[in-house]
């Protein structure tokens, strides 16, 4: 009887040790990486080095440290805690010449033509790790005040009915928008395209309203066994725009883990 009990204990211990292996892990020594077509890569597990292009006082901005922190907190609580993507650094870019991701805030003035980039909404320089002609780092460009942006009222704490009324502190509203856009844009950094490109997405997504035709190539989420996700943070025409305030959907997390598990 004692022999049988001991045998069962050994079997149970073995089963538990197998279950403890994290999703996307392997028994080998290789790290999970995201590799671009050009051969450059991010090491997902040892850490993607990220730096801030502005600090307090630059451009006369006194709020930039709070926005930088909102960005960092969003990435660590969503892509970090839920998916397992490690990020390191988080210092001024001047102190991190080897950073592979740079966080840049920009403003558009009273004249929209003064905007820093032709793409006037938050955006990345490209999708995934850098390749030839793209420099040594990817850049996440985020709006600071949302001047002349179609989400100006929301992202500055205002509600417009007949007149514009302040309903929440301006900085808190901008930190909220920074958080939500950060989660989406970091998906591009990791190689994910817009979810509305998915072949199974609804026809309504093939509308000029969403600024992107329902066609595309290279969207990493297509490889997900779960199919199209109407609640993805990468979706411009889902149930809620970029799953605003919801963070990564359950399917986002599962898709990301599947995708990274396939990497050498």
PDB file of C-alpha atoms in Angstrom:
ATOM      1  CA  UNK A   1       0.000   0.000   0.000  1.00  0.00           C
ATOM      2  CA  UNK A   2       2.810   2.418   0.917  1.00  0.00           C
ATOM      3  CA  UNK A   3       4.586   1.509  -2.317  1.00  0.00           C
ATOM      4  CA  UNK A   4       1.459   2.441  -4.321  1.00  0.00           C
ATOM      5  CA  UNK A   5       1.070   5.720  -2.430  1.00  0.00           C
ATOM      6  CA  UNK A   6       4.707   6.617  -3.100  1.00  0.00           C
ATOM      7  CA  UNK A   7       4.314   5.759  -6.776  1.00  0.00           C
ATOM      8  CA  UNK A   8       1.232   7.975  -7.047  1.00  0.00           C
ATOM      9  CA  UNK A   9       3.082  10.831  -5.357  1.00  0.00           C
ATOM     10  CA  UNK A  10       5.934  10.575  -7.891  1.00  0.00           C
ATOM     11  CA  UNK A  11       3.483  10.607 -10.809  1.00  0.00           C
ATOM     12  CA  UNK A  12       1.562  13.598  -9.389  1.00  0.00           C
ATOM     13  CA  UNK A  13       4.799  15.533  -8.851  1.00  0.00           C
ATOM     14  CA  UNK A  14       5.849  14.888 -12.445  1.00  0.00           C
ATOM     15  CA  UNK A  15       2.495  16.080 -13.780  1.00  0.00           C
ATOM     16  CA  UNK A  16       2.614  19.260 -11.724  1.00  0.00           C
ATOM     17  CA  UNK A  17       6.119  20.032 -12.933  1.00  0.00           C
ATOM     18  CA  UNK A  18       4.906  19.791 -16.524  1.00  0.00           C
ATOM     19  CA  UNK A  19       1.977  22.121 -15.861  1.00  0.00           C
ATOM     20  CA  UNK A  20       4.237  24.738 -14.316  1.00  0.00           C
ATOM     21  CA  UNK A  21       5.984  25.434 -17.633  1.00  0.00           C
ATOM     22  CA  UNK A  22       4.800  28.900 -18.762  1.00  0.00           C
ATOM     23  CA  UNK A  23       3.006  29.308 -22.054  1.00  0.00           C
ATOM     24  CA  UNK A  24       5.474  29.900 -24.854  1.00  0.00           C
ATOM     25  CA  UNK A  25       8.371  28.390 -22.880  1.00  0.00           C
ATOM     26  CA  UNK A  26      10.473  25.425 -23.855  1.00  0.00           C
ATOM     27  CA  UNK A  27      12.916  23.107 -22.169  1.00  0.00           C
ATOM     28  CA  UNK A  28      15.695  24.396 -24.441  1.00  0.00           C
ATOM     29  CA  UNK A  29      18.028  27.284 -23.735  1.00  0.00           C
ATOM     30  CA  UNK A  30      16.903  29.469 -26.660  1.00  0.00           C
ATOM     31  CA  UNK A  31      15.087  32.684 -25.845  1.00  0.00           C
ATOM     32  CA  UNK A  32      11.830  33.748 -27.422  1.00  0.00           C
ATOM     33  CA  UNK A  33      12.507  36.389 -30.045  1.00  0.00           C
ATOM     34  CA  UNK A  34      10.604  38.445 -32.551  1.00  0.00           C
ATOM     35  CA  UNK A  35      12.576  38.415 -35.798  1.00  0.00           C
ATOM     36  CA  UNK A  36      12.002  40.821 -38.680  1.00  0.00           C
ATOM     37  CA  UNK A  37      12.176  39.801 -42.334  1.00  0.00           C
ATOM     38  CA  UNK A  38      15.451  41.683 -42.465  1.00  0.00           C
ATOM     39  CA  UNK A  39      16.948  39.554 -39.718  1.00  0.00           C
ATOM     40  CA  UNK A  40      16.987  42.048 -36.838  1.00  0.00           C
ATOM     41  CA  UNK A  41      15.327  40.870 -33.669  1.00  0.00           C
ATOM     42  CA  UNK A  42      13.916  41.816 -30.304  1.00  0.00           C
ATOM     43  CA  UNK A  43      14.651  39.469 -27.430  1.00  0.00           C
ATOM     44  CA  UNK A  44      11.252  39.088 -25.781  1.00  0.00           C
ATOM     45  CA  UNK A  45      12.484  37.396 -22.620  1.00  0.00           C
ATOM     46  CA  UNK A  46      15.819  39.076 -21.873  1.00  0.00           C
ATOM     47  CA  UNK A  47      14.285  42.494 -22.468  1.00  0.00           C
ATOM     48  CA  UNK A  48      13.510  45.081 -25.131  1.00  0.00           C
ATOM     49  CA  UNK A  49      15.430  48.277 -24.355  1.00  0.00           C
ATOM     50  CA  UNK A  50      13.170  51.339 -24.424  1.00  0.00           C
ATOM     51  CA  UNK A  51      14.130  54.992 -23.986  1.00  0.00           C
ATOM     52  CA  UNK A  52      12.319  58.345 -23.755  1.00  0.00           C
ATOM     53  CA  UNK A  53      13.178  61.049 -26.279  1.00  0.00           C
ATOM     54  CA  UNK A  54      11.919  63.874 -24.013  1.00  0.00           C
ATOM     55  CA  UNK A  55      12.253  64.573 -20.305  1.00  0.00           C
ATOM     56  CA  UNK A  56      10.831  67.256 -18.020  1.00  0.00           C
ATOM     57  CA  UNK A  57      11.760  70.727 -19.194  1.00  0.00           C
ATOM     58  CA  UNK A  58      12.413  69.792 -22.817  1.00  0.00           C
ATOM     59  CA  UNK A  59      10.429  72.026 -25.185  1.00  0.00           C
ATOM     60  CA  UNK A  60       9.167  73.827 -22.079  1.00  0.00           C
ATOM     61  CA  UNK A  61       7.039  70.779 -21.200  1.00  0.00           C
ATOM     62  CA  UNK A  62       6.493  70.172 -17.466  1.00  0.00           C
ATOM     63  CA  UNK A  63       4.080  67.272 -17.933  1.00  0.00           C
ATOM     64  CA  UNK A  64       6.233  64.963 -20.037  1.00  0.00           C
ATOM     65  CA  UNK A  65       7.546  62.831 -17.154  1.00  0.00           C
ATOM     66  CA  UNK A  66       3.962  61.998 -16.147  1.00  0.00           C
ATOM     67  CA  UNK A  67       3.122  60.992 -19.730  1.00  0.00           C
ATOM     68  CA  UNK A  68       6.304  58.912 -19.994  1.00  0.00           C
ATOM     69  CA  UNK A  69       5.361  57.128 -16.781  1.00  0.00           C
ATOM     70  CA  UNK A  70       1.825  56.495 -18.069  1.00  0.00           C
ATOM     71  CA  UNK A  71       3.320  54.879 -21.156  1.00  0.00           C
ATOM     72  CA  UNK A  72       5.720  52.699 -19.121  1.00  0.00           C
ATOM     73  CA  UNK A  73       2.977  51.604 -16.716  1.00  0.00           C
ATOM     74  CA  UNK A  74       0.702  50.610 -19.611  1.00  0.00           C
ATOM     75  CA  UNK A  75       3.324  48.412 -21.277  1.00  0.00           C
ATOM     76  CA  UNK A  76       4.409  46.724 -18.051  1.00  0.00           C
ATOM     77  CA  UNK A  77       0.856  46.030 -16.825  1.00  0.00           C
ATOM     78  CA  UNK A  78      -0.446  44.762 -20.192  1.00  0.00           C
ATOM     79  CA  UNK A  79       2.223  43.344 -22.501  1.00  0.00           C
ATOM     80  CA  UNK A  80       4.516  42.607 -19.566  1.00  0.00           C
ATOM     81  CA  UNK A  81       2.270  41.124 -16.888  1.00  0.00           C
ATOM     82  CA  UNK A  82      -0.196  39.418 -19.244  1.00  0.00           C
ATOM     83  CA  UNK A  83       2.025  38.218 -22.097  1.00  0.00           C
ATOM     84  CA  UNK A  84       5.478  38.066 -20.520  1.00  0.00           C
ATOM     85  CA  UNK A  85       7.284  40.632 -22.686  1.00  0.00           C
ATOM     86  CA  UNK A  86      10.199  42.034 -20.684  1.00  0.00           C
ATOM     87  CA  UNK A  87      11.118  45.693 -21.140  1.00  0.00           C
ATOM     88  CA  UNK A  88      14.196  47.406 -19.736  1.00  0.00           C
ATOM     89  CA  UNK A  89      15.911  50.788 -19.652  1.00  0.00           C
ATOM     90  CA  UNK A  90      13.192  53.459 -19.522  1.00  0.00           C
ATOM     91  CA  UNK A  91      15.825  56.200 -19.358  1.00  0.00           C
ATOM     92  CA  UNK A  92      16.447  59.277 -21.559  1.00  0.00           C
ATOM     93  CA  UNK A  93      17.585  58.240 -25.036  1.00  0.00           C
ATOM     94  CA  UNK A  94      20.752  60.294 -24.594  1.00  0.00           C
ATOM     95  CA  UNK A  95      21.819  57.718 -21.987  1.00  0.00           C
ATOM     96  CA  UNK A  96      20.707  54.702 -24.044  1.00  0.00           C
ATOM     97  CA  UNK A  97      22.339  54.743 -27.500  1.00  0.00           C
ATOM     98  CA  UNK A  98      21.594  51.021 -27.923  1.00  0.00           C
ATOM     99  CA  UNK A  99      17.815  51.309 -27.304  1.00  0.00           C
ATOM    100  CA  UNK A 100      15.765  49.520 -29.972  1.00  0.00           C
ATOM    101  CA  UNK A 101      12.549  51.394 -29.160  1.00  0.00           C
ATOM    102  CA  UNK A 102      12.222  55.159 -28.650  1.00  0.00           C
ATOM    103  CA  UNK A 103       9.164  56.899 -27.192  1.00  0.00           C
ATOM    104  CA  UNK A 104       8.564  60.293 -28.781  1.00  0.00           C
ATOM    105  CA  UNK A 105       5.849  62.824 -27.895  1.00  0.00           C
ATOM    106  CA  UNK A 106       4.921  65.534 -30.378  1.00  0.00           C
ATOM    107  CA  UNK A 107       2.461  68.414 -30.653  1.00  0.00           C
ATOM    108  CA  UNK A 108       0.519  69.972 -33.466  1.00  0.00           C
ATOM    109  CA  UNK A 109       0.017  73.693 -33.076  1.00  0.00           C
ATOM    110  CA  UNK A 110      -2.930  75.858 -33.984  1.00  0.00           C
ATOM    111  CA  UNK A 111      -2.064  75.265 -37.625  1.00  0.00           C
ATOM    112  CA  UNK A 112      -2.476  71.563 -38.416  1.00  0.00           C
ATOM    113  CA  UNK A 113       0.148  71.917 -41.162  1.00  0.00           C
ATOM    114  CA  UNK A 114       2.706  72.498 -38.406  1.00  0.00           C
ATOM    115  CA  UNK A 115       2.241  68.912 -37.229  1.00  0.00           C
ATOM    116  CA  UNK A 116       5.454  66.977 -36.773  1.00  0.00           C
ATOM    117  CA  UNK A 117       4.422  64.178 -39.115  1.00  0.00           C
ATOM    118  CA  UNK A 118       2.018  63.648 -41.992  1.00  0.00           C
ATOM    119  CA  UNK A 119       0.402  60.910 -39.894  1.00  0.00           C
ATOM    120  CA  UNK A 120      -1.067  63.121 -37.182  1.00  0.00           C
ATOM    121  CA  UNK A 121      -2.353  60.370 -34.897  1.00  0.00           C
ATOM    122  CA  UNK A 122      -0.133  58.210 -32.665  1.00  0.00           C
ATOM    123  CA  UNK A 123       1.889  55.819 -34.811  1.00  0.00           C
ATOM    124  CA  UNK A 124       5.074  53.779 -35.053  1.00  0.00           C
ATOM    125  CA  UNK A 125       7.803  54.282 -37.623  1.00  0.00           C
ATOM    126  CA  UNK A 126       7.199  50.743 -38.912  1.00  0.00           C
ATOM    127  CA  UNK A 127       5.928  47.352 -37.720  1.00  0.00           C
ATOM    128  CA  UNK A 128       8.311  45.056 -35.832  1.00  0.00           C
ATOM    129  CA  UNK A 129      12.096  45.205 -35.427  1.00  0.00           C
ATOM    130  CA  UNK A 130      13.988  47.604 -37.720  1.00  0.00           C
ATOM    131  CA  UNK A 131      15.283  46.557 -41.098  1.00  0.00           C
ATOM    132  CA  UNK A 132      17.457  48.135 -43.818  1.00  0.00           C
ATOM    133  CA  UNK A 133      16.797  51.826 -44.255  1.00  0.00           C
ATOM    134  CA  UNK A 134      14.764  52.028 -41.058  1.00  0.00           C
ATOM    135  CA  UNK A 135      17.547  52.991 -38.668  1.00  0.00           C
ATOM    136  CA  UNK A 136      18.588  51.043 -35.608  1.00  0.00           C
ATOM    137  CA  UNK A 137      15.451  51.674 -33.548  1.00  0.00           C
ATOM    138  CA  UNK A 138      11.705  51.779 -33.967  1.00  0.00           C
ATOM    139  CA  UNK A 139       9.966  54.951 -32.769  1.00  0.00           C
ATOM    140  CA  UNK A 140       6.574  55.214 -31.085  1.00  0.00           C
ATOM    141  CA  UNK A 141       5.161  58.683 -31.797  1.00  0.00           C
ATOM    142  CA  UNK A 142       2.455  59.872 -29.388  1.00  0.00           C
ATOM    143  CA  UNK A 143       0.433  63.063 -29.171  1.00  0.00           C
ATOM    144  CA  UNK A 144       1.025  65.249 -26.129  1.00  0.00           C
ATOM    145  CA  UNK A 145      -1.953  67.643 -26.083  1.00  0.00           C
ATOM    146  CA  UNK A 146      -4.025  66.334 -29.041  1.00  0.00           C
ATOM    147  CA  UNK A 147      -4.362  69.829 -30.457  1.00  0.00           C
ATOM    148  CA  UNK A 148      -6.247  69.596 -33.786  1.00  0.00           C
ATOM    149  CA  UNK A 149      -6.794  65.861 -33.241  1.00  0.00           C
ATOM    150  CA  UNK A 150     -10.222  64.283 -33.640  1.00  0.00           C
ATOM    151  CA  UNK A 151     -10.027  62.988 -30.041  1.00  0.00           C
ATOM    152  CA  UNK A 152      -9.022  66.392 -28.629  1.00  0.00           C
ATOM    153  CA  UNK A 153     -12.013  66.772 -26.287  1.00  0.00           C
ATOM    154  CA  UNK A 154     -11.799  63.271 -24.823  1.00  0.00           C
ATOM    155  CA  UNK A 155      -8.018  63.325 -24.473  1.00  0.00           C
ATOM    156  CA  UNK A 156      -8.063  66.703 -22.710  1.00  0.00           C
ATOM    157  CA  UNK A 157     -10.857  65.865 -20.281  1.00  0.00           C
ATOM    158  CA  UNK A 158     -13.654  67.697 -22.095  1.00  0.00           C
ATOM    159  CA  UNK A 159     -17.151  66.714 -23.130  1.00  0.00           C
ATOM    160  CA  UNK A 160     -18.843  68.522 -25.957  1.00  0.00           C
ATOM    161  CA  UNK A 161     -22.629  68.748 -26.110  1.00  0.00           C
ATOM    162  CA  UNK A 162     -23.505  72.320 -26.985  1.00  0.00           C
ATOM    163  CA  UNK A 163     -20.369  73.806 -25.506  1.00  0.00           C
ATOM    164  CA  UNK A 164     -17.139  72.145 -24.397  1.00  0.00           C
ATOM    165  CA  UNK A 165     -17.121  71.422 -20.635  1.00  0.00           C
ATOM    166  CA  UNK A 166     -14.178  70.205 -18.545  1.00  0.00           C
ATOM    167  CA  UNK A 167     -15.262  66.932 -16.923  1.00  0.00           C
ATOM    168  CA  UNK A 168     -11.934  65.529 -15.711  1.00  0.00           C
ATOM    169  CA  UNK A 169      -8.454  66.969 -15.028  1.00  0.00           C
ATOM    170  CA  UNK A 170      -6.649  67.626 -18.307  1.00  0.00           C
ATOM    171  CA  UNK A 171      -3.429  65.803 -17.407  1.00  0.00           C
ATOM    172  CA  UNK A 172      -5.307  62.743 -16.162  1.00  0.00           C
ATOM    173  CA  UNK A 173      -7.255  62.633 -19.423  1.00  0.00           C
ATOM    174  CA  UNK A 174      -4.069  62.837 -21.477  1.00  0.00           C
ATOM    175  CA  UNK A 175      -2.442  60.116 -19.363  1.00  0.00           C
ATOM    176  CA  UNK A 176      -5.483  57.921 -20.028  1.00  0.00           C
ATOM    177  CA  UNK A 177      -5.184  58.444 -23.792  1.00  0.00           C
ATOM    178  CA  UNK A 178      -1.425  57.853 -23.600  1.00  0.00           C
ATOM    179  CA  UNK A 179      -2.068  54.538 -21.877  1.00  0.00           C
ATOM    180  CA  UNK A 180      -4.601  53.342 -24.419  1.00  0.00           C
ATOM    181  CA  UNK A 181      -2.634  54.375 -27.475  1.00  0.00           C
ATOM    182  CA  UNK A 182       0.561  52.964 -25.916  1.00  0.00           C
ATOM    183  CA  UNK A 183      -0.902  49.460 -25.671  1.00  0.00           C
ATOM    184  CA  UNK A 184      -1.974  49.567 -29.326  1.00  0.00           C
ATOM    185  CA  UNK A 185       1.260  51.047 -30.689  1.00  0.00           C
ATOM    186  CA  UNK A 186       3.407  48.593 -28.746  1.00  0.00           C
ATOM    187  CA  UNK A 187       1.489  45.838 -30.533  1.00  0.00           C
ATOM    188  CA  UNK A 188       2.967  47.241 -33.759  1.00  0.00           C
ATOM    189  CA  UNK A 189       6.421  47.236 -32.164  1.00  0.00           C
ATOM    190  CA  UNK A 190       5.960  43.515 -31.511  1.00  0.00           C
ATOM    191  CA  UNK A 191       4.927  42.855 -35.103  1.00  0.00           C
ATOM    192  CA  UNK A 192       1.123  42.967 -34.989  1.00  0.00           C
ATOM    193  CA  UNK A 193      -0.820  44.681 -37.746  1.00  0.00           C
ATOM    194  CA  UNK A 194      -4.379  46.057 -37.490  1.00  0.00           C
ATOM    195  CA  UNK A 195      -6.944  43.410 -36.630  1.00  0.00           C
ATOM    196  CA  UNK A 196      -9.485  44.768 -39.123  1.00  0.00           C
ATOM    197  CA  UNK A 197      -7.157  43.413 -41.825  1.00  0.00           C
ATOM    198  CA  UNK A 198      -8.117  39.898 -40.716  1.00  0.00           C
ATOM    199  CA  UNK A 199      -9.791  37.987 -43.579  1.00  0.00           C
ATOM    200  CA  UNK A 200     -12.688  37.064 -41.289  1.00  0.00           C
ATOM    201  CA  UNK A 201     -13.344  40.668 -40.249  1.00  0.00           C
ATOM    202  CA  UNK A 202     -16.749  42.195 -41.087  1.00  0.00           C
ATOM    203  CA  UNK A 203     -17.267  44.059 -44.328  1.00  0.00           C
ATOM    204  CA  UNK A 204     -17.930  47.290 -42.437  1.00  0.00           C
ATOM    205  CA  UNK A 205     -14.173  47.459 -41.816  1.00  0.00           C
ATOM    206  CA  UNK A 206     -13.599  47.980 -45.533  1.00  0.00           C
ATOM    207  CA  UNK A 207     -14.780  51.559 -45.190  1.00  0.00           C
ATOM    208  CA  UNK A 208     -12.920  54.834 -45.538  1.00  0.00           C
ATOM    209  CA  UNK A 209     -14.166  55.706 -42.050  1.00  0.00           C
ATOM    210  CA  UNK A 210     -11.510  53.389 -40.609  1.00  0.00           C
ATOM    211  CA  UNK A 211      -8.696  54.831 -42.747  1.00  0.00           C
ATOM    212  CA  UNK A 212      -7.452  51.363 -43.687  1.00  0.00           C
ATOM    213  CA  UNK A 213      -8.694  49.136 -46.496  1.00  0.00           C
ATOM    214  CA  UNK A 214      -9.751  45.644 -45.424  1.00  0.00           C
ATOM    215  CA  UNK A 215      -6.666  44.136 -46.974  1.00  0.00           C
ATOM    216  CA  UNK A 216      -3.093  43.812 -45.887  1.00  0.00           C
ATOM    217  CA  UNK A 217      -0.223  41.461 -45.353  1.00  0.00           C
ATOM    218  CA  UNK A 218       1.958  40.307 -42.508  1.00  0.00           C
ATOM    219  CA  UNK A 219      -0.524  40.688 -39.658  1.00  0.00           C
ATOM    220  CA  UNK A 220       0.864  38.383 -37.010  1.00  0.00           C
ATOM    221  CA  UNK A 221      -2.554  37.888 -35.431  1.00  0.00           C
ATOM    222  CA  UNK A 222      -3.691  35.936 -38.493  1.00  0.00           C
ATOM    223  CA  UNK A 223      -1.731  32.980 -37.154  1.00  0.00           C
ATOM    224  CA  UNK A 224      -3.897  32.814 -34.036  1.00  0.00           C
ATOM    225  CA  UNK A 225      -6.001  29.671 -33.723  1.00  0.00           C
ATOM    226  CA  UNK A 226      -8.823  31.799 -32.290  1.00  0.00           C
ATOM    227  CA  UNK A 227      -9.482  33.757 -35.510  1.00  0.00           C
ATOM    228  CA  UNK A 228     -10.785  37.330 -35.791  1.00  0.00           C
ATOM    229  CA  UNK A 229     -11.026  39.337 -32.566  1.00  0.00           C
ATOM    230  CA  UNK A 230     -13.690  42.040 -32.356  1.00  0.00           C
ATOM    231  CA  UNK A 231     -12.290  43.192 -29.003  1.00  0.00           C
ATOM    232  CA  UNK A 232      -8.594  43.388 -29.900  1.00  0.00           C
ATOM    233  CA  UNK A 233      -6.519  46.434 -28.953  1.00  0.00           C
ATOM    234  CA  UNK A 234      -5.297  46.298 -32.559  1.00  0.00           C
ATOM    235  CA  UNK A 235      -8.813  46.713 -33.980  1.00  0.00           C
ATOM    236  CA  UNK A 236      -9.929  50.114 -35.265  1.00  0.00           C
ATOM    237  CA  UNK A 237     -13.473  48.986 -36.014  1.00  0.00           C
ATOM    238  CA  UNK A 238     -14.230  46.486 -33.249  1.00  0.00           C
ATOM    239  CA  UNK A 239     -16.959  46.721 -30.627  1.00  0.00           C
ATOM    240  CA  UNK A 240     -14.929  49.404 -28.831  1.00  0.00           C
ATOM    241  CA  UNK A 241     -12.229  51.488 -30.542  1.00  0.00           C
ATOM    242  CA  UNK A 242      -8.913  49.760 -29.684  1.00  0.00           C
ATOM    243  CA  UNK A 243     -10.751  48.138 -26.750  1.00  0.00           C
ATOM    244  CA  UNK A 244     -10.445  51.581 -25.103  1.00  0.00           C
ATOM    245  CA  UNK A 245      -9.818  51.314 -21.329  1.00  0.00           C
ATOM    246  CA  UNK A 246     -10.113  47.515 -21.570  1.00  0.00           C
ATOM    247  CA  UNK A 247      -6.495  46.717 -22.357  1.00  0.00           C
ATOM    248  CA  UNK A 248      -5.443  43.492 -24.042  1.00  0.00           C
ATOM    249  CA  UNK A 249      -8.347  41.177 -24.765  1.00  0.00           C
ATOM    250  CA  UNK A 250      -8.158  37.517 -23.740  1.00  0.00           C
ATOM    251  CA  UNK A 251      -7.653  36.646 -27.394  1.00  0.00           C
ATOM    252  CA  UNK A 252      -4.879  39.258 -27.758  1.00  0.00           C
ATOM    253  CA  UNK A 253      -2.998  37.533 -24.956  1.00  0.00           C
ATOM    254  CA  UNK A 254      -3.520  34.066 -26.383  1.00  0.00           C
ATOM    255  CA  UNK A 255      -2.535  35.148 -29.907  1.00  0.00           C
ATOM    256  CA  UNK A 256       0.622  36.862 -28.675  1.00  0.00           C
ATOM    257  CA  UNK A 257       1.709  33.804 -26.706  1.00  0.00           C
ATOM    258  CA  UNK A 258       1.065  31.562 -29.703  1.00  0.00           C
ATOM    259  CA  UNK A 259       3.021  33.885 -31.952  1.00  0.00           C
ATOM    260  CA  UNK A 260       6.041  34.180 -29.681  1.00  0.00           C
ATOM    261  CA  UNK A 261       6.055  30.445 -28.956  1.00  0.00           C
ATOM    262  CA  UNK A 262       6.793  29.835 -32.642  1.00  0.00           C
ATOM    263  CA  UNK A 263       9.905  31.976 -32.614  1.00  0.00           C
ATOM    264  CA  UNK A 264      13.357  30.372 -32.418  1.00  0.00           C
TER     265      UNK A 264
END
